[in-house]
Amino acid sequence: MHVWPNGRAFPCCLAEHMDGDYGNTNQQTLHELWNSDLAKSLRRNMLDDKPSRACVRCYELEKDSDAYTLRINLNNKFGPKHFDKVRAT
């Protein structure tokens, strides 16, 4: 999760084109933001290889330059151990 100084939250520092408001730390706890319907949906989509508009920058980097993005890195590093836990959220 990425949070601006004004409290506005995003799934990561590259996220854009959000399908809704991810939230604000001045109005919600980190626990509430992490467990919001939007956050859960984004995580499930990522596990199911369903594109999310918020992740368009990484998709473009991966397609155009075979970049090893944060999305790929974290999925490879944490995914296999935690996919079932994330799916259950």
PDB file of C-alpha atoms in Angstrom:
ATOM      1  CA  MET A   1       0.000   0.000   0.000  1.00  0.00           C
ATOM      2  CA  HIS A   2       1.178   3.507  -0.815  1.00  0.00           C
ATOM      3  CA  VAL A   3       0.007   6.571   1.132  1.00  0.00           C
ATOM      4  CA  TRP A   4       0.504  10.210   0.174  1.00  0.00           C
ATOM      5  CA  PRO A   5       1.306  12.836   2.850  1.00  0.00           C
ATOM      6  CA  ASN A   6      -2.342  13.978   2.708  1.00  0.00           C
ATOM      7  CA  GLY A   7      -3.455  10.455   3.704  1.00  0.00           C
ATOM      8  CA  ARG A   8      -4.764   9.361   0.314  1.00  0.00           C
ATOM      9  CA  ALA A   9      -4.091   5.641  -0.154  1.00  0.00           C
ATOM     10  CA  PHE A  10      -3.331   3.557  -3.254  1.00  0.00           C
ATOM     11  CA  PRO A  11      -2.541  -0.141  -3.788  1.00  0.00           C
ATOM     12  CA  CYS A  12       1.033   0.831  -4.747  1.00  0.00           C
ATOM     13  CA  CYS A  13       3.107   3.816  -5.835  1.00  0.00           C
ATOM     14  CA  LEU A  14       2.401   3.199  -9.536  1.00  0.00           C
ATOM     15  CA  ALA A  15      -1.362   2.668  -9.280  1.00  0.00           C
ATOM     16  CA  GLU A  16      -3.616   4.844 -11.409  1.00  0.00           C
ATOM     17  CA  HIS A  17      -7.084   4.697 -12.987  1.00  0.00           C
ATOM     18  CA  MET A  18      -8.592   3.364  -9.778  1.00  0.00           C
ATOM     19  CA  ASP A  19     -12.031   1.769 -10.001  1.00  0.00           C
ATOM     20  CA  GLY A  20     -13.134   3.668  -6.923  1.00  0.00           C
ATOM     21  CA  ASP A  21     -11.517   5.453  -4.009  1.00  0.00           C
ATOM     22  CA  TYR A  22      -8.954   3.301  -2.193  1.00  0.00           C
ATOM     23  CA  GLY A  23      -9.367   5.392   0.932  1.00  0.00           C
ATOM     24  CA  ASN A  24      -7.599   7.829   3.203  1.00  0.00           C
ATOM     25  CA  THR A  25      -5.614   7.180   6.379  1.00  0.00           C
ATOM     26  CA  ASN A  26      -7.095  10.319   7.930  1.00  0.00           C
ATOM     27  CA  GLN A  27     -10.537   8.708   7.789  1.00  0.00           C
ATOM     28  CA  GLN A  28      -9.812   4.970   8.015  1.00  0.00           C
ATOM     29  CA  THR A  29      -7.310   2.705   9.717  1.00  0.00           C
ATOM     30  CA  LEU A  30      -4.720   0.798   7.690  1.00  0.00           C
ATOM     31  CA  HIS A  31      -6.578  -2.379   8.651  1.00  0.00           C
ATOM     32  CA  GLU A  32      -9.818  -0.976   7.194  1.00  0.00           C
ATOM     33  CA  LEU A  33      -8.072   0.132   3.996  1.00  0.00           C
ATOM     34  CA  TRP A  34      -6.301  -3.215   3.562  1.00  0.00           C
ATOM     35  CA  ASN A  35      -9.540  -5.131   4.071  1.00  0.00           C
ATOM     36  CA  SER A  36     -11.826  -2.918   1.984  1.00  0.00           C
ATOM     37  CA  ASP A  37     -13.896  -4.507  -0.777  1.00  0.00           C
ATOM     38  CA  LEU A  38     -11.811  -2.672  -3.392  1.00  0.00           C
ATOM     39  CA  ALA A  39      -8.505  -3.907  -1.934  1.00  0.00           C
ATOM     40  CA  LYS A  40      -9.784  -7.482  -1.689  1.00  0.00           C
ATOM     41  CA  SER A  41     -11.075  -7.381  -5.257  1.00  0.00           C
ATOM     42  CA  LEU A  42      -7.747  -6.086  -6.553  1.00  0.00           C
ATOM     43  CA  ARG A  43      -5.839  -8.852  -4.756  1.00  0.00           C
ATOM     44  CA  ARG A  44      -8.196 -11.568  -6.016  1.00  0.00           C
ATOM     45  CA  ASN A  45      -7.929 -10.264  -9.574  1.00  0.00           C
ATOM     46  CA  MET A  46      -4.148 -10.317  -9.335  1.00  0.00           C
ATOM     47  CA  LEU A  47      -4.189 -13.920  -8.113  1.00  0.00           C
ATOM     48  CA  ASP A  48      -6.513 -14.904 -10.963  1.00  0.00           C
ATOM     49  CA  ASP A  49      -4.427 -13.039 -13.590  1.00  0.00           C
ATOM     50  CA  LYS A  50      -7.348 -10.695 -14.281  1.00  0.00           C
ATOM     51  CA  PRO A  51      -6.097  -7.258 -15.325  1.00  0.00           C
ATOM     52  CA  SER A  52      -6.956  -4.340 -13.058  1.00  0.00           C
ATOM     53  CA  ARG A  53      -7.041  -0.774 -14.338  1.00  0.00           C
ATOM     54  CA  ALA A  54      -4.993   0.351 -11.352  1.00  0.00           C
ATOM     55  CA  CYS A  55      -2.079  -1.823 -12.527  1.00  0.00           C
ATOM     56  CA  VAL A  56      -1.895  -0.527 -16.097  1.00  0.00           C
ATOM     57  CA  ARG A  57       1.591   0.977 -15.649  1.00  0.00           C
ATOM     58  CA  CYS A  58       3.102  -2.371 -14.641  1.00  0.00           C
ATOM     59  CA  TYR A  59       1.307  -4.194 -17.442  1.00  0.00           C
ATOM     60  CA  GLU A  60       2.705  -1.691 -19.959  1.00  0.00           C
ATOM     61  CA  LEU A  61       6.236  -1.995 -18.548  1.00  0.00           C
ATOM     62  CA  GLU A  62       6.046  -5.787 -18.617  1.00  0.00           C
ATOM     63  CA  LYS A  63       4.721  -5.856 -22.174  1.00  0.00           C
ATOM     64  CA  ASP A  64       6.998  -3.238 -23.708  1.00  0.00           C
ATOM     65  CA  SER A  65      10.298  -4.016 -22.023  1.00  0.00           C
ATOM     66  CA  ASP A  66      10.033  -7.352 -20.246  1.00  0.00           C
ATOM     67  CA  ALA A  67      10.609  -5.385 -17.058  1.00  0.00           C
ATOM     68  CA  TYR A  68      10.678  -7.247 -13.771  1.00  0.00           C
ATOM     69  CA  THR A  69       8.097  -5.068 -12.050  1.00  0.00           C
ATOM     70  CA  LEU A  70       7.213  -4.847  -8.386  1.00  0.00           C
ATOM     71  CA  ARG A  71       3.987  -6.706  -9.237  1.00  0.00           C
ATOM     72  CA  ILE A  72       5.889  -9.693 -10.653  1.00  0.00           C
ATOM     73  CA  ASN A  73       8.536  -9.564  -7.937  1.00  0.00           C
ATOM     74  CA  LEU A  74       6.033  -9.622  -5.067  1.00  0.00           C
ATOM     75  CA  ASN A  75       3.854 -12.270  -6.693  1.00  0.00           C
ATOM     76  CA  ASN A  76       6.906 -14.505  -7.141  1.00  0.00           C
ATOM     77  CA  LYS A  77       8.283 -13.807  -3.680  1.00  0.00           C
ATOM     78  CA  PHE A  78       5.118 -14.038  -1.593  1.00  0.00           C
ATOM     79  CA  GLY A  79       2.488 -15.498  -3.870  1.00  0.00           C
ATOM     80  CA  PRO A  80       2.980 -19.250  -3.620  1.00  0.00           C
ATOM     81  CA  LYS A  81       3.084 -19.136   0.185  1.00  0.00           C
ATOM     82  CA  HIS A  82       0.105 -16.843   0.613  1.00  0.00           C
ATOM     83  CA  PHE A  83      -2.262 -17.264  -2.363  1.00  0.00           C
ATOM     84  CA  ASP A  84      -4.719 -19.367  -0.340  1.00  0.00           C
ATOM     85  CA  LYS A  85      -4.727 -16.866   2.521  1.00  0.00           C
ATOM     86  CA  VAL A  86      -5.346 -13.943   0.194  1.00  0.00           C
ATOM     87  CA  ARG A  87      -8.104 -15.788  -1.657  1.00  0.00           C
ATOM     88  CA  ALA A  88      -9.860 -16.365   1.661  1.00  0.00           C
ATOM     89  CA  THR A  89     -10.049 -12.644   2.444  1.00  0.00           C
TER      90      THR A  89
END
